[in-house]
CSV table of C-alpha atoms in Angstrom, one decimal:
chain,number,residue,atom,x,y,z
A,1,MET,CA,25.0,-24.7,46.3
A,2,GLN,CA,26.0,-22.9,49.4
A,3,ALA,CA,24.0,-20.9,51.9
A,4,GLU,CA,25.3,-17.8,53.6
A,5,ALA,CA,23.1,-17.8,56.6
A,6,GLN,CA,24.3,-19.8,59.6
A,7,THR,CA,21.1,-19.6,61.5
A,8,LEU,CA,17.8,-20.9,60.7
A,9,SER,CA,15.7,-19.0,58.0
A,10,ARG,CA,13.7,-16.1,59.6
A,11,PRO,CA,9.9,-16.3,59.1
A,12,HIS,CA,8.5,-14.8,56.1
A,13,GLY,CA,7.6,-11.2,56.8
A,14,GLY,CA,10.0,-11.3,59.9
A,15,ARG,CA,8.1,-12.6,62.7
A,16,LEU,CA,6.3,-15.9,63.5
A,17,VAL,CA,2.6,-15.5,64.0
A,18,ASP,CA,0.9,-17.1,66.8
A,19,LEU,CA,-3.0,-16.8,67.2
A,20,VAL,CA,-3.5,-19.5,69.7
A,21,VAL,CA,-5.2,-17.9,73.1
A,22,ALA,CA,-4.3,-18.8,76.5
A,23,PRO,CA,-6.3,-21.4,78.3
A,24,GLU,CA,-8.2,-18.8,80.3
A,25,ARG,CA,-9.4,-17.1,77.2
A,26,ALA,CA,-10.0,-20.5,75.5
A,27,GLU,CA,-12.3,-21.4,78.5
A,28,GLU,CA,-14.1,-17.9,78.2
A,29,LEU,CA,-14.7,-18.4,74.4
A,30,GLU,CA,-16.1,-21.8,74.9
A,31,ARG,CA,-18.7,-20.4,77.3
A,32,LEU,CA,-19.6,-17.3,75.0
A,33,ALA,CA,-19.7,-19.4,71.8
A,34,GLY,CA,-22.6,-21.6,72.6
A,35,SER,CA,-25.0,-18.9,71.4
A,36,TRP,CA,-23.2,-17.7,68.4
A,37,PRO,CA,-23.7,-18.7,64.8
A,38,ALA,CA,-21.4,-21.4,63.6
A,39,ARG,CA,-19.4,-22.6,60.6
A,40,HIS,CA,-18.5,-26.3,60.5
A,41,LEU,CA,-15.2,-26.3,58.9
A,42,THR,CA,-14.5,-28.5,56.0
A,43,GLU,CA,-11.2,-30.5,55.9
A,44,ARG,CA,-9.6,-27.9,53.8
A,45,GLN,CA,-10.8,-25.1,56.2
A,46,ARG,CA,-9.8,-27.0,59.1
A,47,CYS,CA,-6.1,-27.3,57.8
A,48,ASP,CA,-6.0,-23.7,57.0
A,49,LEU,CA,-7.1,-22.6,60.5
A,50,GLU,CA,-4.3,-24.9,61.9
A,51,LEU,CA,-1.5,-23.5,59.8
A,52,LEU,CA,-2.8,-19.8,60.2
A,53,ALA,CA,-2.9,-20.2,63.9
A,54,SER,CA,0.6,-21.8,64.2
A,55,GLY,CA,2.5,-19.4,62.0
A,56,ALA,CA,3.0,-21.8,59.2
A,57,PHE,CA,1.1,-19.1,57.1
A,58,SER,CA,3.1,-16.2,58.3
A,59,PRO,CA,2.9,-13.2,57.8
A,60,LEU,CA,-1.0,-14.0,57.6
A,61,THR,CA,-3.0,-13.2,60.7
A,62,SER,CA,-6.6,-14.1,59.4
A,63,TYR,CA,-8.2,-14.9,56.1
A,64,LEU,CA,-7.5,-12.6,53.2
A,65,GLY,CA,-9.7,-9.5,52.8
A,66,ALA,CA,-11.0,-8.4,49.5
A,67,SER,CA,-7.9,-6.1,48.6
A,68,ASP,CA,-5.4,-8.7,49.7
A,69,LEU,CA,-7.4,-11.3,47.5
A,70,ALA,CA,-7.4,-9.1,44.4
A,71,SER,CA,-3.8,-8.3,44.8
A,72,VAL,CA,-2.7,-12.1,45.4
A,73,CYS,CA,-4.6,-13.1,42.1
A,74,GLU,CA,-3.4,-10.3,40.1
A,75,ARG,CA,0.3,-10.1,41.4
A,76,LEU,CA,1.0,-12.9,44.0
A,77,ARG,CA,1.3,-10.4,46.7
A,78,LEU,CA,-0.7,-9.0,49.5
A,79,ALA,CA,-1.9,-5.6,49.3
A,80,ASP,CA,1.0,-4.4,51.2
A,81,GLY,CA,3.4,-5.8,48.7
A,82,THR,CA,4.3,-8.8,50.8
A,83,LEU,CA,5.2,-12.0,48.4
A,84,TRP,CA,2.1,-14.4,48.9
A,85,PRO,CA,0.8,-16.5,46.0
A,86,MET,CA,-2.2,-18.5,47.3
A,87,PRO,CA,-5.8,-17.4,48.6
A,88,ILE,CA,-6.4,-18.4,52.1
A,89,MET,CA,-10.2,-17.9,52.3
A,90,LEU,CA,-13.1,-18.6,54.6
A,91,ASP,CA,-16.5,-19.1,52.6
A,92,ILE,CA,-19.7,-19.3,54.3
A,93,ASP,CA,-23.5,-19.2,53.2
A,94,GLU,CA,-25.4,-16.1,53.5
A,95,ASP,CA,-27.7,-17.0,56.3
A,96,THR,CA,-24.6,-17.9,58.6
A,97,LEU,CA,-23.0,-14.6,57.4
A,98,ARG,CA,-26.0,-12.4,58.3
A,99,ALA,CA,-26.4,-14.0,61.6
A,100,ALA,CA,-22.8,-13.6,62.3
A,101,GLU,CA,-22.8,-9.9,61.3
A,102,ALA,CA,-25.7,-9.2,63.7
A,103,CYS,CA,-24.0,-11.2,66.5
A,104,GLY,CA,-20.5,-9.7,65.9
A,105,HIS,CA,-19.0,-13.3,66.1
A,106,LEU,CA,-18.7,-16.5,64.3
A,107,ALA,CA,-17.9,-19.8,65.9
A,108,LEU,CA,-15.5,-22.1,63.9
A,109,ARG,CA,-16.4,-25.6,64.7
A,110,GLY,CA,-14.9,-29.1,63.7
A,111,ASP,CA,-16.9,-31.8,62.2
A,112,ASP,CA,-17.3,-33.1,65.8
A,113,GLY,CA,-19.1,-29.8,66.9
A,114,ASN,CA,-15.9,-28.6,69.2
A,115,LEU,CA,-15.1,-25.0,69.0
A,116,LEU,CA,-11.8,-24.4,67.2
A,117,GLY,CA,-11.7,-20.6,66.9
A,118,VAL,CA,-13.7,-17.5,66.6
A,119,LEU,CA,-13.8,-14.8,64.0
A,120,GLU,CA,-15.1,-11.3,64.5
A,121,PRO,CA,-16.7,-10.6,60.9
A,122,ARG,CA,-15.5,-7.3,59.6
A,123,GLU,CA,-15.6,-7.6,55.8
A,124,ALA,CA,-17.7,-9.9,53.5
A,125,TRP,CA,-18.2,-10.0,49.9
A,126,ARG,CA,-19.3,-12.5,47.2
A,127,VAL,CA,-17.1,-15.2,45.7
A,128,ASP,CA,-16.3,-15.0,42.1
A,129,PRO,CA,-15.1,-18.6,41.6
A,130,LEU,CA,-14.4,-18.2,37.8
A,131,MET,CA,-12.3,-15.1,38.3
A,132,GLU,CA,-10.3,-16.8,41.1
A,133,ALA,CA,-9.8,-20.1,39.3
A,134,ARG,CA,-8.3,-18.3,36.2
A,135,ALA,CA,-6.0,-16.0,38.1
A,136,VAL,CA,-4.8,-18.4,40.6
A,137,PHE,CA,-4.8,-21.7,38.6
A,138,GLY,CA,-4.6,-20.2,35.3
A,139,THR,CA,-7.8,-22.3,34.0
A,140,ASP,CA,-11.5,-22.6,34.5
A,141,ASP,CA,-11.5,-26.4,33.6
A,142,THR,CA,-13.0,-28.3,36.5
A,143,ALA,CA,-10.6,-31.2,35.7
A,144,HIS,CA,-8.4,-29.2,38.1
A,145,PRO,CA,-9.4,-30.4,41.5
A,146,SER,CA,-9.1,-26.9,43.1
A,147,VAL,CA,-11.1,-25.4,40.2
A,148,ASP,CA,-13.6,-28.0,40.6
A,149,ALA,CA,-13.8,-27.2,44.4
A,150,LEU,CA,-14.2,-23.4,43.7
A,151,VAL,CA,-16.9,-24.0,41.3
A,152,HIS,CA,-19.0,-26.7,42.9
A,153,ARG,CA,-18.2,-26.7,46.7
A,154,THR,CA,-17.6,-22.9,47.6
A,155,GLU,CA,-20.2,-21.1,49.6
A,156,PRO,CA,-21.3,-17.7,48.1
A,157,TRP,CA,-19.6,-15.3,50.6
A,158,TYR,CA,-16.2,-14.9,51.8
A,159,VAL,CA,-15.8,-13.4,55.4
A,160,THR,CA,-12.8,-12.2,57.2
A,161,GLY,CA,-11.8,-10.3,60.5
A,162,PRO,CA,-9.9,-10.7,63.7
A,163,LEU,CA,-9.2,-14.4,64.4
A,164,GLU,CA,-8.5,-16.2,67.8
A,165,VAL,CA,-8.0,-19.8,67.9
A,166,LEU,CA,-8.3,-22.3,70.6
A,167,PRO,CA,-5.2,-24.6,71.5
A,168,ARG,CA,-7.1,-27.7,70.5
A,169,ALA,CA,-7.2,-26.4,66.7
A,170,VAL,CA,-3.3,-26.8,66.7
A,171,THR,CA,-2.8,-29.7,68.8
A,172,PRO,CA,-5.9,-31.9,68.8
A,173,PRO,CA,-6.0,-34.6,71.8
A,174,GLY,CA,-6.0,-38.1,70.3
A,175,ARG,CA,-4.8,-37.3,66.8
A,176,ASP,CA,-2.7,-39.9,65.0
A,177,HIS,CA,1.2,-39.6,64.8
A,178,GLN,CA,1.5,-36.9,67.4
A,179,ASP,CA,5.3,-37.6,67.6
A,180,LEU,CA,5.5,-36.3,64.1
A,181,ARG,CA,3.5,-33.2,64.5
A,182,PHE,CA,5.4,-30.0,64.9
A,183,THR,CA,4.3,-26.3,65.0
A,184,PRO,CA,6.8,-24.0,63.3
A,185,ALA,CA,8.2,-22.8,66.7
A,186,ALA,CA,8.4,-26.7,67.9
A,187,LEU,CA,10.2,-27.6,64.8
A,188,ARG,CA,12.6,-24.6,65.2
A,189,ARG,CA,13.5,-25.9,68.6
A,190,HIS,CA,14.0,-29.3,67.6
A,191,PHE,CA,16.4,-28.1,64.9
A,192,THR,CA,18.2,-25.9,67.7
A,193,ASP,CA,18.3,-28.7,70.0
A,194,LEU,CA,20.2,-30.8,67.4
A,195,GLY,CA,22.5,-27.9,66.6
A,196,VAL,CA,21.1,-27.6,63.3
A,197,SER,CA,21.3,-24.3,61.4
A,198,ARG,CA,20.8,-25.4,57.7
A,199,VAL,CA,17.8,-27.6,56.8
A,200,VAL,CA,16.7,-28.7,53.4
A,201,ALA,CA,12.9,-29.5,53.0
A,202,PHE,CA,11.3,-32.1,50.9
A,203,ASN,CA,7.6,-32.0,50.1
A,204,THR,CA,5.7,-35.2,49.1
A,205,ARG,CA,2.1,-36.3,48.8
A,206,ASN,CA,3.2,-39.9,47.7
A,207,PRO,CA,5.1,-42.9,49.1
A,208,MET,CA,8.8,-42.2,48.5
A,209,HIS,CA,10.3,-44.3,45.9
A,210,ARG,CA,14.0,-44.8,45.2
A,211,ALA,CA,14.3,-41.7,42.9
A,212,HIS,CA,12.9,-39.7,45.7
A,213,HIS,CA,15.3,-41.3,48.4
A,214,GLU,CA,18.2,-40.5,46.0
A,215,LEU,CA,17.2,-37.0,45.3
A,216,THR,CA,16.9,-36.2,49.1
A,217,VAL,CA,20.2,-37.7,49.8
A,218,ARG,CA,21.8,-35.8,46.8
A,219,ALA,CA,20.2,-32.6,48.3
A,220,ALA,CA,21.3,-32.9,51.6
A,221,ARG,CA,24.9,-33.7,50.4
A,222,GLU,CA,25.1,-30.7,48.1
A,223,THR,CA,23.6,-28.1,50.5
A,224,GLY,CA,25.3,-29.6,53.4
A,225,ALA,CA,22.0,-29.3,55.4
A,226,HIS,CA,19.9,-31.4,57.4
A,227,LEU,CA,17.2,-33.2,55.5
A,228,LEU,CA,13.5,-32.4,56.5
A,229,VAL,CA,11.1,-34.9,55.1
A,230,GLN,CA,7.8,-33.0,55.5
A,231,PRO,CA,4.8,-35.1,53.7
A,232,VAL,CA,1.7,-33.2,53.3
A,233,VAL,CA,-1.1,-34.9,55.2
A,234,GLY,CA,-4.1,-32.8,54.6
A,235,PRO,CA,-6.4,-33.1,51.6
A,236,THR,CA,-4.4,-33.5,48.3
A,237,LYS,CA,-5.6,-35.0,44.9
A,238,PRO,CA,-8.5,-37.4,44.7
A,239,GLY,CA,-7.4,-40.9,44.4
A,240,ASP,CA,-3.9,-40.4,46.2
A,241,ILE,CA,-2.9,-43.3,48.7
A,242,ASP,CA,-4.4,-42.9,52.1
A,243,VAL,CA,-2.5,-41.0,54.9
A,244,PRO,CA,-2.0,-43.9,57.4
A,245,THR,CA,-0.3,-45.9,54.5
A,246,ARG,CA,2.0,-43.2,53.4
A,247,VAL,CA,3.1,-42.3,57.0
A,248,ALA,CA,3.9,-45.9,57.5
A,249,CYS,CA,6.2,-45.8,54.3
A,250,TYR,CA,7.8,-42.6,55.3
A,251,ARG,CA,8.5,-44.1,59.0
A,252,GLY,CA,9.9,-47.2,57.5
A,253,LEU,CA,12.4,-45.3,54.9
A,254,MET,CA,13.7,-42.8,57.6
A,255,PRO,CA,16.2,-45.2,58.9
A,256,SER,CA,17.9,-45.4,55.4
A,257,TYR,CA,19.3,-42.0,56.1
A,258,PRO,CA,22.5,-41.4,58.5
A,259,ALA,CA,21.5,-41.1,61.8
A,260,GLY,CA,20.7,-37.5,63.1
A,261,ARG,CA,20.9,-36.2,59.9
A,262,ALA,CA,17.2,-36.3,58.7
A,263,THR,CA,13.7,-35.5,60.4
A,264,LEU,CA,10.2,-36.6,59.5
A,265,ALA,CA,7.5,-34.1,60.3
A,266,LEU,CA,4.0,-34.2,58.9
A,267,LEU,CA,2.3,-30.9,57.5
A,268,PRO,CA,-1.5,-30.7,57.8
A,269,LEU,CA,-1.7,-28.6,54.6
A,270,ALA,CA,-4.6,-28.7,52.3
A,271,MET,CA,-2.7,-28.7,49.0
A,272,ARG,CA,-4.5,-26.9,45.9
A,273,MET,CA,-2.3,-28.6,43.2
A,274,GLY,CA,-1.6,-25.2,41.8
A,275,GLY,CA,1.6,-25.9,40.1
A,276,PRO,CA,4.0,-22.9,40.1
A,277,ARG,CA,2.1,-20.8,42.5
A,278,GLU,CA,1.8,-23.9,44.9
A,279,ALA,CA,5.6,-24.4,44.7
A,280,LEU,CA,6.2,-20.8,45.8
A,281,TRP,CA,3.6,-21.2,48.6
A,282,HIS,CA,5.4,-24.3,49.8
A,283,ALA,CA,8.8,-22.5,49.8
A,284,ILE,CA,7.4,-19.8,51.9
A,285,ILE,CA,5.7,-22.3,54.3
A,286,ARG,CA,8.9,-24.2,54.7
A,287,GLN,CA,10.8,-21.0,55.4
A,288,ASN,CA,8.5,-20.5,58.3
A,289,PHE,CA,9.4,-23.8,59.6
A,290,GLY,CA,13.1,-22.6,59.5
A,291,ALA,CA,14.3,-24.4,56.2
A,292,SER,CA,17.2,-23.0,54.5
A,293,PHE,CA,16.4,-24.8,51.1
A,294,MET,CA,13.3,-26.2,49.5
A,295,ILE,CA,13.6,-29.1,46.9
A,296,ILE,CA,11.6,-27.9,43.9
A,297,GLY,CA,11.1,-30.9,41.4
A,298,ARG,CA,9.7,-31.5,38.1
A,299,ASP,CA,6.1,-30.6,37.7
A,300,HIS,CA,6.0,-29.8,41.6
A,301,ALA,CA,2.3,-29.8,42.9
A,302,GLY,CA,1.0,-30.4,39.4
A,303,PRO,CA,-2.6,-31.6,39.1
A,304,GLY,CA,-2.1,-33.8,35.9
A,305,GLN,CA,-3.8,-33.3,32.7
A,306,ASP,CA,-6.5,-31.1,31.9
A,307,SER,CA,-9.9,-32.1,30.1
A,308,LYS,CA,-8.1,-32.4,26.9
A,309,GLY,CA,-5.4,-34.5,28.0
A,310,ARG,CA,-2.9,-31.9,28.1
A,311,PRO,CA,-0.7,-31.0,31.3
A,312,PHE,CA,-1.9,-28.1,33.4
A,313,TYR,CA,1.5,-26.7,33.8
A,314,GLU,CA,4.9,-26.8,32.0
A,315,PRO,CA,7.1,-29.4,33.9
A,316,TYR,CA,9.7,-26.8,35.1
A,317,ALA,CA,7.3,-23.8,35.4
A,318,SER,CA,7.4,-24.1,39.1
A,319,GLN,CA,11.2,-24.0,39.3
A,320,GLU,CA,11.2,-20.8,37.1
A,321,LEU,CA,8.5,-18.9,39.3
A,322,VAL,CA,10.5,-19.7,42.5
A,323,ARG,CA,13.8,-18.7,40.8
A,324,ARG,CA,12.1,-15.3,39.8
A,325,HIS,CA,11.3,-14.4,43.3
A,326,GLN,CA,14.3,-16.0,44.9
A,327,ASP,CA,15.7,-12.6,46.2
A,328,GLU,CA,12.5,-12.1,48.3
A,329,LEU,CA,12.9,-15.4,50.1
A,330,GLU,CA,15.4,-16.6,52.7
A,331,VAL,CA,14.6,-20.2,51.7
A,332,ARG,CA,16.8,-21.1,48.7
A,333,MET,CA,15.6,-23.3,45.9
A,334,ALA,CA,17.2,-26.8,45.5
A,335,SER,CA,16.3,-27.6,42.0
A,336,PHE,CA,16.9,-31.0,40.3
A,337,PRO,CA,15.8,-32.6,37.0
A,338,GLN,CA,13.6,-35.7,36.8
A,339,LEU,CA,15.8,-38.8,37.8
A,340,GLY,CA,15.2,-42.2,36.2
A,341,TYR,CA,16.8,-45.8,36.7
A,342,VAL,CA,19.6,-46.8,34.5
A,343,GLU,CA,19.6,-50.7,34.6
A,344,ASP,CA,23.1,-51.1,33.1
A,345,THR,CA,24.6,-49.0,36.1
A,346,ASP,CA,22.1,-49.8,38.7
A,347,SER,CA,21.9,-46.0,39.5
A,348,TYR,CA,19.6,-43.0,39.2
A,349,GLU,CA,20.6,-40.4,36.7
A,350,PRO,CA,18.9,-37.2,35.3
A,351,VAL,CA,16.9,-38.5,32.5
A,352,ASP,CA,17.9,-35.6,30.0
A,353,GLN,CA,21.7,-36.2,30.8
A,354,VAL,CA,22.1,-40.0,29.9
A,355,PRO,CA,23.8,-40.9,26.7
A,356,PRO,CA,21.5,-41.4,23.6
A,357,GLY,CA,20.2,-44.9,23.3
A,358,THR,CA,20.3,-45.7,27.1
A,359,ARG,CA,17.2,-47.3,28.6
A,360,VAL,CA,16.0,-45.1,31.5
A,361,ARG,CA,13.1,-46.4,33.4
A,362,THR,CA,10.7,-44.2,35.4
A,363,VAL,CA,7.5,-45.1,37.2
A,364,SER,CA,4.8,-42.1,38.0
A,365,GLY,CA,2.8,-41.9,41.2
A,366,THR,CA,0.0,-42.4,39.0
A,367,GLU,CA,1.2,-45.7,37.8
A,368,VAL,CA,2.1,-46.6,41.5
A,369,ARG,CA,-1.5,-46.2,42.5
A,370,GLN,CA,-2.8,-48.1,39.2
A,371,ARG,CA,-0.5,-51.0,39.9
A,372,LEU,CA,-1.7,-51.1,43.7
A,373,ALA,CA,-5.2,-50.9,42.7
A,374,ARG,CA,-4.7,-54.1,40.6
A,375,GLY,CA,-2.7,-55.7,43.2
A,376,GLU,CA,0.5,-55.6,41.2
A,377,ALA,CA,3.8,-55.8,42.9
A,378,LEU,CA,6.2,-52.6,42.5
A,379,PRO,CA,9.5,-53.3,40.7
A,380,ALA,CA,12.4,-53.7,43.0
A,381,TRP,CA,14.5,-51.0,41.4
A,382,PHE,CA,11.6,-48.7,41.8
A,383,THR,CA,10.6,-49.2,45.4
A,384,PRO,CA,12.7,-49.3,48.8
A,385,PRO,CA,12.4,-52.5,50.5
A,386,ALA,CA,10.8,-50.8,53.7
A,387,VAL,CA,8.3,-49.1,51.4
A,388,ALA,CA,7.5,-52.1,49.5
A,389,ALA,CA,6.9,-54.0,52.6
A,390,VAL,CA,4.3,-51.6,53.7
A,391,LEU,CA,2.4,-51.4,50.4
A,392,ALA,CA,2.5,-55.1,50.1
A,393,ASP,CA,0.6,-55.3,53.4
A,394,ARG,CA,-1.9,-52.7,52.8
A,395,PHE,CA,-2.3,-53.4,49.1
A,396,PRO,CA,-2.3,-57.3,48.9
A,397,PRO,CA,-2.7,-59.0,45.5
A,398,LEU,CA,-6.2,-59.2,44.2
A,399,SER,CA,-6.0,-63.0,44.5
A,400,ALA,CA,-5.3,-63.0,48.2
A,401,ALA,CA,-7.6,-60.1,48.8
A,402,SER,CA,-10.5,-62.0,47.3
A,403,ALA,CA,-9.7,-65.5,49.1
């Protein structure tokens, strides 16, 4: 699995978008926006705005328009033909829309009221949540968290237009783990400073267990690339382990990699749990951060089971979709089968390649969360010591917690 390029991957679409205004313009917008109608952004919208502004969503320069949305839903492409699989939308209520259209501006504010950006409304249309859900997620079953959000928590109008973003939207003061926060441009500079031109990215929303560690070690070795561990710290799936606990686990695990060969960087992405489309989206985003390779695993970004107890997506559908569009990407897929623990050899092996009759043990992320909720210890073969120590501290046994 060798790459031809000897430089960091170019941004998707050819250039890295930057929507952050200069300090003088930010001050001017602060003064003007006091009288403008406002949309107080949800956590998902707050993450989307940050990644739009920083260029992580390159080539997007704003939220999708109606023609782009229709094209993304139908053929995983923007209207101009550029590969893009996931709608990035701003939904608002009708009163706010009418006020913004009359004013010519919409202030985008955080939950603390601070101004994050300004949108000039140029296009608005009614949301069709069921159409979008079926097209993007392949289902209208509200057991899917993004379908549930579309159907039950989406305002009735989409709006888009030219977008200006304040610096605080990308580098908010006082945010936790600032040393692990990188814009695409900053992470590219970090790799350049290290003399790195090949990067293999790993996406996760769970504490990393031993199989994850083994997977990332193998990927770095087989690609000859610097490892980028880039956990998602925006909204993920209801019931996931909280961000502070997960970040503590990641920090504890990083010294197990060779010095100078791995980087930990947090990604403020609001996951859609969209399976194959999300995997392709993740690959594009990592290309914008300079990655040469993206690890796509079994059931990548899968939301679990539908209301009838069946998986929403086939286990290797994500790998198949990314492979289908590989020629349009500069980031290459590093695909691996599911690894399981073989007790006889004290090693992790592909579960579909071990000899018949061999006992292979696996623990799912769901089982991890259930064990922690019950105060049960995780098995030593499953959890690296550094991760186990954090989880034991954050999730003490029930008997200790009730003492």
